[in-house]
Amino acid sequence: MRCVDLYNQSQSKWFEEIVTTSLELEKLEVERVEMIRQHLCQYTTLRHETDMFNQSELERKSIQLGKRQ
């Protein structure tokens, strides 16, 4: 009977560790996804601002070239 008790304790401990580790991994994954989301938002904002600036510069240059002709 002692072997069965040891086995059951061991199995219980293993299950507890699996649950704890799974929860920790889930938390880390949520943090990772949030970090990626924030970086993508920042990138798209900066990209949009850059595109708007480039567009306004292109329009300004086009107007200047049009006045010269």
PDB file of C-alpha atoms in Angstrom:
ATOM      1  CA  MET A   1       0.000   0.000   0.000  1.00  0.00           C
ATOM      2  CA  ARG A   2       2.920   2.314   0.627  1.00  0.00           C
ATOM      3  CA  CYS A   3       3.859   2.288  -3.056  1.00  0.00           C
ATOM      4  CA  VAL A   4       0.330   3.258  -4.057  1.00  0.00           C
ATOM      5  CA  ASP A   5       0.368   6.158  -1.595  1.00  0.00           C
ATOM      6  CA  LEU A   6       3.706   7.368  -2.932  1.00  0.00           C
ATOM      7  CA  TYR A   7       2.408   7.081  -6.464  1.00  0.00           C
ATOM      8  CA  ASN A   8      -0.736   9.047  -5.604  1.00  0.00           C
ATOM      9  CA  GLN A   9       1.272  11.754  -3.848  1.00  0.00           C
ATOM     10  CA  SER A  10       3.631  11.948  -6.755  1.00  0.00           C
ATOM     11  CA  GLN A  11       0.788  12.186  -9.237  1.00  0.00           C
ATOM     12  CA  SER A  12      -0.921  14.872  -7.168  1.00  0.00           C
ATOM     13  CA  LYS A  13       2.303  16.895  -6.972  1.00  0.00           C
ATOM     14  CA  TRP A  14       2.858  16.525 -10.717  1.00  0.00           C
ATOM     15  CA  PHE A  15      -0.683  17.685 -11.452  1.00  0.00           C
ATOM     16  CA  GLU A  16      -0.264  20.678  -9.136  1.00  0.00           C
ATOM     17  CA  GLU A  17       2.973  21.662 -10.874  1.00  0.00           C
ATOM     18  CA  ILE A  18       1.394  21.307 -14.307  1.00  0.00           C
ATOM     19  CA  VAL A  19      -1.502  23.566 -13.321  1.00  0.00           C
ATOM     20  CA  THR A  20       0.824  26.162 -11.773  1.00  0.00           C
ATOM     21  CA  THR A  21       3.159  26.132 -14.757  1.00  0.00           C
ATOM     22  CA  SER A  22       0.261  26.378 -17.203  1.00  0.00           C
ATOM     23  CA  LEU A  23      -1.114  29.407 -15.383  1.00  0.00           C
ATOM     24  CA  GLU A  24       2.303  31.078 -15.388  1.00  0.00           C
ATOM     25  CA  LEU A  25       2.731  30.390 -19.095  1.00  0.00           C
ATOM     26  CA  GLU A  26      -0.733  31.749 -19.828  1.00  0.00           C
ATOM     27  CA  LYS A  27       0.092  34.946 -17.923  1.00  0.00           C
ATOM     28  CA  LEU A  28       3.364  35.342 -19.825  1.00  0.00           C
ATOM     29  CA  GLU A  29       1.579  34.777 -23.132  1.00  0.00           C
ATOM     30  CA  VAL A  30      -0.994  37.454 -22.313  1.00  0.00           C
ATOM     31  CA  GLU A  31       1.837  39.884 -21.493  1.00  0.00           C
ATOM     32  CA  ARG A  32       3.655  38.973 -24.720  1.00  0.00           C
ATOM     33  CA  VAL A  33       0.562  39.526 -26.851  1.00  0.00           C
ATOM     34  CA  GLU A  34      -0.142  42.861 -25.138  1.00  0.00           C
ATOM     35  CA  MET A  35       3.435  44.022 -25.738  1.00  0.00           C
ATOM     36  CA  ILE A  36       3.173  43.085 -29.420  1.00  0.00           C
ATOM     37  CA  ARG A  37      -0.180  44.886 -29.677  1.00  0.00           C
ATOM     38  CA  GLN A  38       1.309  48.042 -28.155  1.00  0.00           C
ATOM     39  CA  HIS A  39       4.297  47.948 -30.496  1.00  0.00           C
ATOM     40  CA  LEU A  40       2.066  47.436 -33.522  1.00  0.00           C
ATOM     41  CA  CYS A  41      -0.153  50.342 -32.476  1.00  0.00           C
ATOM     42  CA  GLN A  42       2.897  52.543 -32.023  1.00  0.00           C
ATOM     43  CA  TYR A  43       4.290  51.445 -35.384  1.00  0.00           C
ATOM     44  CA  THR A  44       1.043  52.112 -37.247  1.00  0.00           C
ATOM     45  CA  THR A  45       0.694  55.529 -35.614  1.00  0.00           C
ATOM     46  CA  LEU A  46       4.242  56.514 -36.512  1.00  0.00           C
ATOM     47  CA  ARG A  47       3.861  55.086 -39.999  1.00  0.00           C
ATOM     48  CA  HIS A  48       0.650  57.063 -40.532  1.00  0.00           C
ATOM     49  CA  GLU A  49       2.286  60.280 -39.320  1.00  0.00           C
ATOM     50  CA  THR A  50       5.260  59.690 -41.616  1.00  0.00           C
ATOM     51  CA  ASP A  51       2.985  58.982 -44.575  1.00  0.00           C
ATOM     52  CA  MET A  52       0.975  62.146 -43.908  1.00  0.00           C
ATOM     53  CA  PHE A  53       4.169  64.208 -43.687  1.00  0.00           C
ATOM     54  CA  ASN A  54       5.525  62.699 -46.904  1.00  0.00           C
ATOM     55  CA  GLN A  55       2.222  63.333 -48.671  1.00  0.00           C
ATOM     56  CA  SER A  56       2.167  66.985 -47.606  1.00  0.00           C
ATOM     57  CA  GLU A  57       5.791  67.424 -48.717  1.00  0.00           C
ATOM     58  CA  LEU A  58       5.013  65.822 -52.066  1.00  0.00           C
ATOM     59  CA  GLU A  59       2.023  68.117 -52.562  1.00  0.00           C
ATOM     60  CA  ARG A  60       4.119  71.149 -51.589  1.00  0.00           C
ATOM     61  CA  LYS A  61       6.845  70.185 -54.063  1.00  0.00           C
ATOM     62  CA  SER A  62       4.260  69.569 -56.786  1.00  0.00           C
ATOM     63  CA  ILE A  63       2.796  73.040 -56.223  1.00  0.00           C
ATOM     64  CA  GLN A  64       6.268  74.599 -56.344  1.00  0.00           C
ATOM     65  CA  LEU A  65       7.069  72.800 -59.587  1.00  0.00           C
ATOM     66  CA  GLY A  66       3.722  73.859 -61.054  1.00  0.00           C
ATOM     67  CA  LYS A  67       4.472  77.528 -60.330  1.00  0.00           C
ATOM     68  CA  ARG A  68       7.825  77.290 -62.096  1.00  0.00           C
ATOM     69  CA  GLN A  69       6.344  76.043 -65.348  1.00  0.00           C
TER      70      GLN A  69
END
